[in-house]
XYZ file of N, CA and C in Angstrom:
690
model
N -2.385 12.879 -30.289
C -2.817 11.637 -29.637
C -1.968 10.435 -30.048
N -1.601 10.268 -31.589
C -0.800 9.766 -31.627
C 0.520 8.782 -30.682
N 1.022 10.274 -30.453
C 2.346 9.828 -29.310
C 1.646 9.351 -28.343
N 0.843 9.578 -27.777
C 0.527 9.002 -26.363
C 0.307 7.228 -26.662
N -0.236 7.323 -27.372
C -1.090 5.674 -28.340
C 0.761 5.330 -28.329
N 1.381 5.552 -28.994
C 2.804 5.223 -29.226
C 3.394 4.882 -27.215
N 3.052 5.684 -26.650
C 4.194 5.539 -25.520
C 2.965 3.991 -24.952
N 2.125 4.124 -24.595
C 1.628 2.865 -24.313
C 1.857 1.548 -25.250
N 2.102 1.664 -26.651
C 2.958 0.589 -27.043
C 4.123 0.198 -27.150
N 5.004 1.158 -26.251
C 6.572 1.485 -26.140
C 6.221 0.335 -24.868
N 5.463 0.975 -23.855
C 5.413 -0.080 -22.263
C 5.245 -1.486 -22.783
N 4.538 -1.824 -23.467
C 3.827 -2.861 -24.051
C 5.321 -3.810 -24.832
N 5.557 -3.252 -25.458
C 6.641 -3.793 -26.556
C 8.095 -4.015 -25.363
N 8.090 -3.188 -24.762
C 8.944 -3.331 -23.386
C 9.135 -4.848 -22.572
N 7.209 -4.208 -22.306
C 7.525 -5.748 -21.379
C 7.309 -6.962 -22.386
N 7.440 -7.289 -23.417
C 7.357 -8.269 -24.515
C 8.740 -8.574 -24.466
N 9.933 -7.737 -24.667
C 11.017 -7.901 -24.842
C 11.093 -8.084 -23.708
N 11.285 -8.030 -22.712
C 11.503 -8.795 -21.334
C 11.617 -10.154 -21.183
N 10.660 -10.427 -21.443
C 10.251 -11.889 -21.244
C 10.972 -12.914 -22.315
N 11.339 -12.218 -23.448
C 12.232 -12.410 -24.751
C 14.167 -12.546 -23.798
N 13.857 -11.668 -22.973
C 15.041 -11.251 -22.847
C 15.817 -11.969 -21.547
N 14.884 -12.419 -20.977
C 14.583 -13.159 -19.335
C 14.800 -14.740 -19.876
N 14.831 -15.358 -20.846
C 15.164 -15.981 -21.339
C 16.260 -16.468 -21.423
N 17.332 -15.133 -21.586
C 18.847 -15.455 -21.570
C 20.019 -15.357 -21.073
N 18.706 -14.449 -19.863
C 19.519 -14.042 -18.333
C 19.299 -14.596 -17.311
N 20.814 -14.935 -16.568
C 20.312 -15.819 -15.189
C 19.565 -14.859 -14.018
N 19.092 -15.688 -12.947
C 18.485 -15.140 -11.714
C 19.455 -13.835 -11.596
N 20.769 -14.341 -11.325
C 21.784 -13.654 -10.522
C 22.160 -12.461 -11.398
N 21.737 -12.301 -12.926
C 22.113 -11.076 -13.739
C 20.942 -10.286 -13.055
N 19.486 -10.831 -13.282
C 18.656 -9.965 -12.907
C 18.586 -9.385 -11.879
N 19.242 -9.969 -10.650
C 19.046 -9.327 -9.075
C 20.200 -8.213 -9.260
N 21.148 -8.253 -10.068
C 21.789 -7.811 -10.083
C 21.419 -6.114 -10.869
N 20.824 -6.508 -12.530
C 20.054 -5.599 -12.954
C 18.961 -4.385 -12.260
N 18.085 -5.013 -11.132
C 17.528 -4.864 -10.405
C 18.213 -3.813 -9.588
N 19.140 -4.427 -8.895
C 19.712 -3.667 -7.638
C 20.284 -1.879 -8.290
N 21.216 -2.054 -9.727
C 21.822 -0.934 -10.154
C 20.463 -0.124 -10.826
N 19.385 -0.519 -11.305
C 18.112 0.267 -11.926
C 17.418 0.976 -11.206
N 17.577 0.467 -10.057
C 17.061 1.298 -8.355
C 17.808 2.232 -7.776
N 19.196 1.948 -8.378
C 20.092 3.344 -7.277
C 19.630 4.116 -8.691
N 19.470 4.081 -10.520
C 19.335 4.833 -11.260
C 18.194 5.851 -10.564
N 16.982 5.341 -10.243
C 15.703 5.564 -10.099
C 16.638 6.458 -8.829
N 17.078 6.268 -7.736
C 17.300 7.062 -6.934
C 18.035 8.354 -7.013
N 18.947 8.157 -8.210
C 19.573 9.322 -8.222
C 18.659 10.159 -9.477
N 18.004 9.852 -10.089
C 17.143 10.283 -10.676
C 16.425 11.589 -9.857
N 15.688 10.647 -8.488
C 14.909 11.453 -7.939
C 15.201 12.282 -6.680
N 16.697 12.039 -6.612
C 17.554 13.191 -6.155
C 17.105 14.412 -6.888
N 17.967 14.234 -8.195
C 17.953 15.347 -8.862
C 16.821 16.400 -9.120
N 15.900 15.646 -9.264
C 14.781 16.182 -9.522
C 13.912 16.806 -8.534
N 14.441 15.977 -7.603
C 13.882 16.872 -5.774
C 14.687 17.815 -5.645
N 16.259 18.304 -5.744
C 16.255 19.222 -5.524
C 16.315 20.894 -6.702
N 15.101 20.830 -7.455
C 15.213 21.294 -8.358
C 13.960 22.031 -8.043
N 13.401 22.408 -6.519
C 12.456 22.921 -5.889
C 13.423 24.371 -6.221
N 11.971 24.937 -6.333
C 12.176 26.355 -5.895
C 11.755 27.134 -4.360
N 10.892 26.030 -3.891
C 10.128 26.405 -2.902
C 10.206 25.477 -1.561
N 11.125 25.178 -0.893
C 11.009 24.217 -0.126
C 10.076 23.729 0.933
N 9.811 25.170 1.392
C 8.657 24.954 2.114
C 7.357 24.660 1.843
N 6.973 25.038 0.757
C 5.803 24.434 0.001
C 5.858 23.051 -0.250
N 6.989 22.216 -0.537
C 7.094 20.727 -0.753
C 7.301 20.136 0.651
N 7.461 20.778 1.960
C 7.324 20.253 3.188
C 5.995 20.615 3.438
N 5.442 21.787 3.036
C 4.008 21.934 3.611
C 3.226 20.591 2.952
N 3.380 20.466 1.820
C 2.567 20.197 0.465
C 3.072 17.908 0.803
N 3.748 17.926 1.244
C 4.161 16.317 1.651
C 3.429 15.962 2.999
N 3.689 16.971 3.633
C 2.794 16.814 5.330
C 1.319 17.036 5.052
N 1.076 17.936 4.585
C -1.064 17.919 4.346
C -1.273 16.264 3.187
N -0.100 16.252 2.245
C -0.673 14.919 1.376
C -0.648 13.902 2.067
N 0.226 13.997 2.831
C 0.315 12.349 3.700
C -0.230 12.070 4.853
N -0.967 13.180 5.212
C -2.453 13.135 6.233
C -3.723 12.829 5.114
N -3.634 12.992 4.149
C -4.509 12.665 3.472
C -4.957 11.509 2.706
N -3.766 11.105 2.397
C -3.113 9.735 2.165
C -3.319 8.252 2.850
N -2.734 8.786 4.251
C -3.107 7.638 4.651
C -4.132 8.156 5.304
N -4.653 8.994 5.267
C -6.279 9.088 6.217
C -7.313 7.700 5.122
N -6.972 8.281 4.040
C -8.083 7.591 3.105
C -7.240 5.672 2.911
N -5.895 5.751 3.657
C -5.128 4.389 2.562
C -4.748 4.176 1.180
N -4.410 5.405 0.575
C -4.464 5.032 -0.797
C -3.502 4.038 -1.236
N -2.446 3.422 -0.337
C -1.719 2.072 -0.613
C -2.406 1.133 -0.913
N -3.054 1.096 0.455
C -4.306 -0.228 0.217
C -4.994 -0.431 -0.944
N -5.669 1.223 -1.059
C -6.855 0.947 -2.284
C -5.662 0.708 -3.785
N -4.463 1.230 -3.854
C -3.783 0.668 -5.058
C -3.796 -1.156 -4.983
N -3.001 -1.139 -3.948
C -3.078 -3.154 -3.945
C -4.189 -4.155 -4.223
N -5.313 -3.383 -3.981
C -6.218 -4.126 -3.691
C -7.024 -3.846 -5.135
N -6.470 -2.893 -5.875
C -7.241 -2.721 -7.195
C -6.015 -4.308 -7.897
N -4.932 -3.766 -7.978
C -3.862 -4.312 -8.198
C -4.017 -6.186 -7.850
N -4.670 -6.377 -6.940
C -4.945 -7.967 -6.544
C -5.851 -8.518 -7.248
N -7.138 -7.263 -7.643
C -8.415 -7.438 -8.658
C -7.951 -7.593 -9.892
N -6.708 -7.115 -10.331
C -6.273 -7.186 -11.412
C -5.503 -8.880 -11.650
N -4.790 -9.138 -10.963
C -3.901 -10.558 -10.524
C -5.468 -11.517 -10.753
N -6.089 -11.362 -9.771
C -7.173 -12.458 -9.980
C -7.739 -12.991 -11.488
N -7.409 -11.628 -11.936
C -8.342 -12.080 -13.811
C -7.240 -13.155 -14.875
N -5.624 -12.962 -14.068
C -4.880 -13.818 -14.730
C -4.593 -15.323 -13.646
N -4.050 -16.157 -14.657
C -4.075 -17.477 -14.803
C -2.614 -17.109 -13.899
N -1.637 -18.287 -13.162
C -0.545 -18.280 -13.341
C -0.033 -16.666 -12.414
N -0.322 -16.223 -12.263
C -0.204 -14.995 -11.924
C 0.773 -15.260 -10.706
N 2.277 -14.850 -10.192
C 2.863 -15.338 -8.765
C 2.860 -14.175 -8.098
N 3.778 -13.598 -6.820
C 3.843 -12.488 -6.132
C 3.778 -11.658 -6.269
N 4.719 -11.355 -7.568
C 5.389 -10.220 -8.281
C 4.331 -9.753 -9.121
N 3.059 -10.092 -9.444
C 2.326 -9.393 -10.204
C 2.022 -8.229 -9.954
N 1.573 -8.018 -8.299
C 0.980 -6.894 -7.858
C 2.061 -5.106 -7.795
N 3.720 -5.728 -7.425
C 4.428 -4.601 -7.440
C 4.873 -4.536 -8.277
N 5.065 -5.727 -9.164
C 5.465 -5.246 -10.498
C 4.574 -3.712 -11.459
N 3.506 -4.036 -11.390
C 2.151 -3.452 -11.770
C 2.673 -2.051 -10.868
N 2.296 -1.756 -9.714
C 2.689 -0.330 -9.332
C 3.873 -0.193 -9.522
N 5.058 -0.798 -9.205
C 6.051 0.108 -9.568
C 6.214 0.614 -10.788
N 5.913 -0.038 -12.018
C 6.253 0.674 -12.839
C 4.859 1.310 -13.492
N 3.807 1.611 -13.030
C 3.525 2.916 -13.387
C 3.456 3.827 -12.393
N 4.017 3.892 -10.996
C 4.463 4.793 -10.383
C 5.762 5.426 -10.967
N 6.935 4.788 -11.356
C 7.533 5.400 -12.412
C 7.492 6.057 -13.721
N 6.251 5.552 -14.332
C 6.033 6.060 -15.500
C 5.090 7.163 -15.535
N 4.355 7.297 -14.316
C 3.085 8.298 -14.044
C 3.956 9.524 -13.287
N 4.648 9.338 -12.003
C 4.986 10.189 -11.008
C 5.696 10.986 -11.735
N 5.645 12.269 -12.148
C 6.823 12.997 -12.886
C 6.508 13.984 -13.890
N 6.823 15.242 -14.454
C 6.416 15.926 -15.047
C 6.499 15.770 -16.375
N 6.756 14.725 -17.184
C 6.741 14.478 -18.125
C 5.519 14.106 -18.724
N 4.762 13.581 -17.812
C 3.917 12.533 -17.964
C 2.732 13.548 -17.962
N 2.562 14.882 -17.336
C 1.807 16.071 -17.278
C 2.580 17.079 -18.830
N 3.788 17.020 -18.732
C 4.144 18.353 -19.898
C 4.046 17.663 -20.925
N 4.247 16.075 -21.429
C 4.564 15.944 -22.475
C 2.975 16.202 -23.122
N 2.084 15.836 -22.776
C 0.619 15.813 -23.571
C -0.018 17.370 -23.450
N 0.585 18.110 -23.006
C 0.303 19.063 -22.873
C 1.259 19.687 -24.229
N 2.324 19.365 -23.925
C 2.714 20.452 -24.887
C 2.152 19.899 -26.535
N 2.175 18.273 -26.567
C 1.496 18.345 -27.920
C 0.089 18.929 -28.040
N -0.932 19.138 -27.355
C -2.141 19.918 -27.063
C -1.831 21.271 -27.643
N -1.270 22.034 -26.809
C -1.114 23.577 -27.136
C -0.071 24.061 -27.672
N 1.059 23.265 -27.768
C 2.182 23.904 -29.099
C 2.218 23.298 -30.126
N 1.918 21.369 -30.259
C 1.999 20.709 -31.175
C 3.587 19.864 -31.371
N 3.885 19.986 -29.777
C 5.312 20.121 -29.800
C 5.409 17.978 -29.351
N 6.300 17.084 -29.953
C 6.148 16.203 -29.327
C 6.910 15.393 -28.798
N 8.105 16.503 -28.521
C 9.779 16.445 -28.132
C 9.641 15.573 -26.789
N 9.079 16.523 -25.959
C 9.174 15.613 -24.240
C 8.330 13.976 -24.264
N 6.891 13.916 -24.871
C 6.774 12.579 -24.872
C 7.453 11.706 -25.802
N 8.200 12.071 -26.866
C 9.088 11.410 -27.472
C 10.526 10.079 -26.498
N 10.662 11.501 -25.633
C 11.614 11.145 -24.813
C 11.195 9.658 -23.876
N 9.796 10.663 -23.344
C 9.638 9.491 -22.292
C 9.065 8.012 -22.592
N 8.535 8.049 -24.183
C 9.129 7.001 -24.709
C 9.563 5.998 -24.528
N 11.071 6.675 -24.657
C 11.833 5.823 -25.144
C 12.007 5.318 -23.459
N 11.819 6.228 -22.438
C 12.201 5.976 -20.943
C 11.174 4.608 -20.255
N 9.580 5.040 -21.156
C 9.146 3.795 -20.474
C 9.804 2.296 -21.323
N 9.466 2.730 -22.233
C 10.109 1.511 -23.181
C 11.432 0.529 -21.883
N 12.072 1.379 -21.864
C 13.219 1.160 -21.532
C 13.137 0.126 -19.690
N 12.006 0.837 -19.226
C 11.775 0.758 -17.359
C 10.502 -0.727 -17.640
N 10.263 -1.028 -18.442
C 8.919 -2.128 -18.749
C 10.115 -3.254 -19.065
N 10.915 -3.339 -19.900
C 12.475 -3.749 -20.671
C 12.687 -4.502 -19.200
N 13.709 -3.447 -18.387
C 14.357 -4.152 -17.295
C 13.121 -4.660 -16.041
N 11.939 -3.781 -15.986
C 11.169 -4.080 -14.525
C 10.429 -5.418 -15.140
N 10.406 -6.100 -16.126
C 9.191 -6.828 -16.615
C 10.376 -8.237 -16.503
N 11.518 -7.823 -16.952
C 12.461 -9.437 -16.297
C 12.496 -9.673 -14.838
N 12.310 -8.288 -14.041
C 12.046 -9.069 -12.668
C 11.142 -9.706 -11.886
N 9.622 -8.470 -12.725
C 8.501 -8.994 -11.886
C 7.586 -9.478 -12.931
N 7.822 -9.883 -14.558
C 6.963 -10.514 -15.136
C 6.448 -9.463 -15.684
N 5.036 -10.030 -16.695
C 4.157 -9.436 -17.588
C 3.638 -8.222 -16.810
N 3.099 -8.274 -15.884
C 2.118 -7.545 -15.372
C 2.737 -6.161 -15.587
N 4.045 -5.260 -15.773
C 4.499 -4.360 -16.021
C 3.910 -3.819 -17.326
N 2.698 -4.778 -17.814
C 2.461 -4.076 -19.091
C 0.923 -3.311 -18.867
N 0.652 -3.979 -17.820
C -0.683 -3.643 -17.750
C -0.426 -2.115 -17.230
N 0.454 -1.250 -17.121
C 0.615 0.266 -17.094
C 0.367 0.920 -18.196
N 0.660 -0.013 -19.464
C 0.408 0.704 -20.394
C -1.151 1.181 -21.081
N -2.078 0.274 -20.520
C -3.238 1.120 -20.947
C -3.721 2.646 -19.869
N -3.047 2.123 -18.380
C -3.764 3.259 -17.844
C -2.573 4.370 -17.853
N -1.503 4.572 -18.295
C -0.638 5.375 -19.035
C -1.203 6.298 -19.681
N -1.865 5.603 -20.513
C -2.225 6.372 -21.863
C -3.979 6.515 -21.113
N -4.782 6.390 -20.325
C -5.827 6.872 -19.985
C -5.080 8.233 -19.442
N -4.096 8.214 -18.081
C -3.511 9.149 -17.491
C -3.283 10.619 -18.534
N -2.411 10.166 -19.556
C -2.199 11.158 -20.375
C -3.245 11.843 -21.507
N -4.273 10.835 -21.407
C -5.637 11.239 -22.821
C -6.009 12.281 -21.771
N -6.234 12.225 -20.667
C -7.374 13.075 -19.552
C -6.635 14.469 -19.581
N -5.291 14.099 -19.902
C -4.230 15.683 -19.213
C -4.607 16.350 -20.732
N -4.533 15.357 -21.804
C -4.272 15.846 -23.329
C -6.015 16.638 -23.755
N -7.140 15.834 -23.755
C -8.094 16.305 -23.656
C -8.206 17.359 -22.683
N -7.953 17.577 -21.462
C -8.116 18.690 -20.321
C -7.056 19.838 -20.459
N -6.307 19.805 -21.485
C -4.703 20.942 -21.115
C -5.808 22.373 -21.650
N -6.756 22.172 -22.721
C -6.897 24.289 -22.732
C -7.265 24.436 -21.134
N -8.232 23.924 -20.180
C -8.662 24.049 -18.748
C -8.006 24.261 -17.820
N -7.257 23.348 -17.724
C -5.693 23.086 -16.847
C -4.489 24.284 -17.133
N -4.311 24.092 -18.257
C -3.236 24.920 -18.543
C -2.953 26.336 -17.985
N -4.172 26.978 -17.369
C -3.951 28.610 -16.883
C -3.379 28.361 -15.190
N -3.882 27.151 -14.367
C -3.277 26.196 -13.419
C -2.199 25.883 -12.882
N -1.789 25.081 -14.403
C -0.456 24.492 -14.343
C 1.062 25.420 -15.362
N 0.975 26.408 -14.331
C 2.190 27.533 -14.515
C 3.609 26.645 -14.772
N 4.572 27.324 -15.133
C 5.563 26.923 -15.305
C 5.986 26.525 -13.608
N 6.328 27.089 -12.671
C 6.385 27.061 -11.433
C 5.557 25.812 -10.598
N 4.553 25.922 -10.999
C 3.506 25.135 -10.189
C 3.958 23.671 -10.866
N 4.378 23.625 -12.058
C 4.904 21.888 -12.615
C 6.204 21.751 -12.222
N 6.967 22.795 -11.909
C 8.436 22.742 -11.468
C 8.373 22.411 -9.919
N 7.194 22.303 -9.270
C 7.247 21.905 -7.887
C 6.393 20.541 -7.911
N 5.904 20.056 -8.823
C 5.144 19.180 -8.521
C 6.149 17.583 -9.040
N 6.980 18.824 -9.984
C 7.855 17.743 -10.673
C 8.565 17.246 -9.581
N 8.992 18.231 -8.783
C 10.035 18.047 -7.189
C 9.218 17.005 -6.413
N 8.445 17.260 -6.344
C 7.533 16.459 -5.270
C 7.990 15.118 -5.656
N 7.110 15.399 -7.229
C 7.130 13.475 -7.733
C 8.569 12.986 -7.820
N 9.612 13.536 -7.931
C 11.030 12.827 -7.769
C 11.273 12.713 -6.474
N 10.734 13.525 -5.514
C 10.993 12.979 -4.055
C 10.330 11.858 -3.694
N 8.929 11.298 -4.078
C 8.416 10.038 -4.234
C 9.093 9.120 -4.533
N 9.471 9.316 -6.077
C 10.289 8.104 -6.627
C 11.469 8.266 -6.199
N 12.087 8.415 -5.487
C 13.808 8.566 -4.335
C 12.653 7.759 -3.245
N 11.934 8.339 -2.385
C 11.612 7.218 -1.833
C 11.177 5.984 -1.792
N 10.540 5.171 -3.136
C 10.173 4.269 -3.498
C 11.515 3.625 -4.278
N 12.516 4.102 -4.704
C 13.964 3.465 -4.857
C 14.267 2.877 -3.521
N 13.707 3.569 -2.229
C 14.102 2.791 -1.107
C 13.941 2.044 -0.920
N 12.280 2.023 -1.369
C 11.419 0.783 -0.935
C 11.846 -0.357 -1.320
N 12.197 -0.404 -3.055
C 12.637 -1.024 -4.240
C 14.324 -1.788 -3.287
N 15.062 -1.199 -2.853
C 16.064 -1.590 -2.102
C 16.243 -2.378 -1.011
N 14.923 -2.159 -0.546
C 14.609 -2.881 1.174
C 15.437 -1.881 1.948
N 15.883 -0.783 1.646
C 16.456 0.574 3.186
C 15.083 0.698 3.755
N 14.078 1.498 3.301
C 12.760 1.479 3.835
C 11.444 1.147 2.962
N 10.705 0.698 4.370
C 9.693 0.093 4.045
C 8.458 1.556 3.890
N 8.262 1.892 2.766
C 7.721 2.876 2.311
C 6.295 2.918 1.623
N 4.916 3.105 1.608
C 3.673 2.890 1.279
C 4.044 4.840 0.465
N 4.309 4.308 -0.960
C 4.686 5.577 -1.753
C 3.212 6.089 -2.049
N 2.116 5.056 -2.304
C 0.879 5.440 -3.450
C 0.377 6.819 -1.587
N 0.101 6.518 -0.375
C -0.341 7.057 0.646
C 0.092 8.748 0.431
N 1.532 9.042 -0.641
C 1.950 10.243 -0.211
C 1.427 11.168 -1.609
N 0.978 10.336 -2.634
C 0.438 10.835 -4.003
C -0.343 11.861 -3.957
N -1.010 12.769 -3.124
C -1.565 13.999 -2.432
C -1.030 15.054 -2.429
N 0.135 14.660 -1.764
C 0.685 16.006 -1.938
C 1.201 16.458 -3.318
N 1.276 15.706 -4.105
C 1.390 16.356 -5.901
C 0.675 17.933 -6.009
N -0.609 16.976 -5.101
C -1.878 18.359 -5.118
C -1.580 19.265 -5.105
N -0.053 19.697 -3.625
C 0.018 20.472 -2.880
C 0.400 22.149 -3.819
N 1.142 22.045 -4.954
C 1.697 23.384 -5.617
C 0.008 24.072 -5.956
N -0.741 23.200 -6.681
C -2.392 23.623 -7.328
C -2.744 24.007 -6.578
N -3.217 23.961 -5.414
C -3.836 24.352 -4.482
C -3.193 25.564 -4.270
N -1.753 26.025 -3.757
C -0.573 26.782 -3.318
C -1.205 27.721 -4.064
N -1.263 27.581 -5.752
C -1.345 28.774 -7.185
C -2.592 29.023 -7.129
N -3.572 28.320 -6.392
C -5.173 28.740 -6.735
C -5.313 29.972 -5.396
N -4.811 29.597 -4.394
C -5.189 30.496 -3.088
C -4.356 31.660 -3.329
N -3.208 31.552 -3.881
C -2.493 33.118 -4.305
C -3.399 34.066 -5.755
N -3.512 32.872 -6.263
C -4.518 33.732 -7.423
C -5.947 34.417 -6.501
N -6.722 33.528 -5.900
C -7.639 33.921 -5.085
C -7.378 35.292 -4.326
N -6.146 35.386 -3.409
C -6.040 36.397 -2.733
C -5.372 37.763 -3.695
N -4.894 37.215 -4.780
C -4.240 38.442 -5.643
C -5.796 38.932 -6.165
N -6.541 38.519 -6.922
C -7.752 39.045 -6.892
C -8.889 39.669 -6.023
N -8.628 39.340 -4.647
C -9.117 40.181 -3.948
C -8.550 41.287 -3.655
């Protein structure tokens, strides 16, 4: 538990140094910062999209999430939690609200954020959240000089995200196969490649609407287990 307590004060200490750091950088460094941290994020989630094993499952598994998605709005219901949040601060300008999702759509979307608390759970191992760490540390750092404080407020529900996986991994774990996180990981880098778009202005993209299909591998491993047992 430790590490997890640690990576939410990595976000935290992040966006502190930001604002430390925003200090001594002009507008024009940051738009600039901005623009190259977004093609990172994109080629990031290149890579990681094509690291499917299953393609058709991440086209099945994107098309059922994003009927589901926006059937319910889950953009909306993020913003609008996200506006509830803006209201409780003083001072608060535009940037509170995407500041706030983007970066824990970056810090959540991704298999790290599922393996790392897992593996300290059942191996004791605390190599992968070590890493990501240092990664949010790093994404709170640059996203918190563009859009302000509010990049910190990821860090408590970070660490809710990861207590639930860390408390739940003996349950989960027979679930979440090596395979079934290797597609979900695909998924979530195809998200964040599309929300680098968004982040760019190429397209205008409602990323939280497609967060469903993550579902799509679990479901995939439960109905093959189902039918292998029959």
């Amino acid at each position: 538990m430790i590490y997890i307590f640690l990576n939410m004060v990595g976000i935290e200490v992040g966006g502190l140094l930001s604002r430390l750091a925003k200090k001594f950088i002009s507008d024009r460094q940051i738009a600039g910062v901005l623009i190259i941290a977004n093609l990172c994020i994109a080629v990031v989630g290149i890579q990681g999209a094509i690291t499917t094993e299953n393609a058709a499952l991440m086209i099945i598994s994107c098309v059922l999430g994003t009927l589901v998605g926006v059937g319910v709005d889950l953009d909306e219901k993020f913003n609008r939690f996200g506006e509830f949040l803006k209201s409780k601060f003083k001072n608060a300008d535009g940037n509170f609200v995407k500041g706030f999702i983007t970066v824990f759509m970056i810090q959540c979307v991704g298999s790290m954020a599922i393996v790392g608390p897992l593996d300290i759970r059942l191996k004791g191992d605390a190599s992968i959240l070590t890493f990501k760490i240092v990664l949010d540390t790093c994404s709170s750092l640059i996203y918190g000089a563009v859009y302000g404080p509010s990049v910190m407020l990821s860090g408590p529900f970070v660490f809710i995200y990861e207590t639930i996986i860390f408390l739940l991994a003996g349950a989960i774990h027979p679930f979440l196969t090596e395979a079934v996180i290797n597609e979900i990981s695909a998924i979530g880098s195809l998200l964040i490649f599309g929300m680098s778009l968004d982040l760019l202005d190429i397209l205008h993209l409602k990323v939280a609407n497609y967060l469903p299909a993550l579902l799509g591998p679990i479901v995939y491993h439960l109905i093959l287990t189902a039918v292998g047992a029959a």
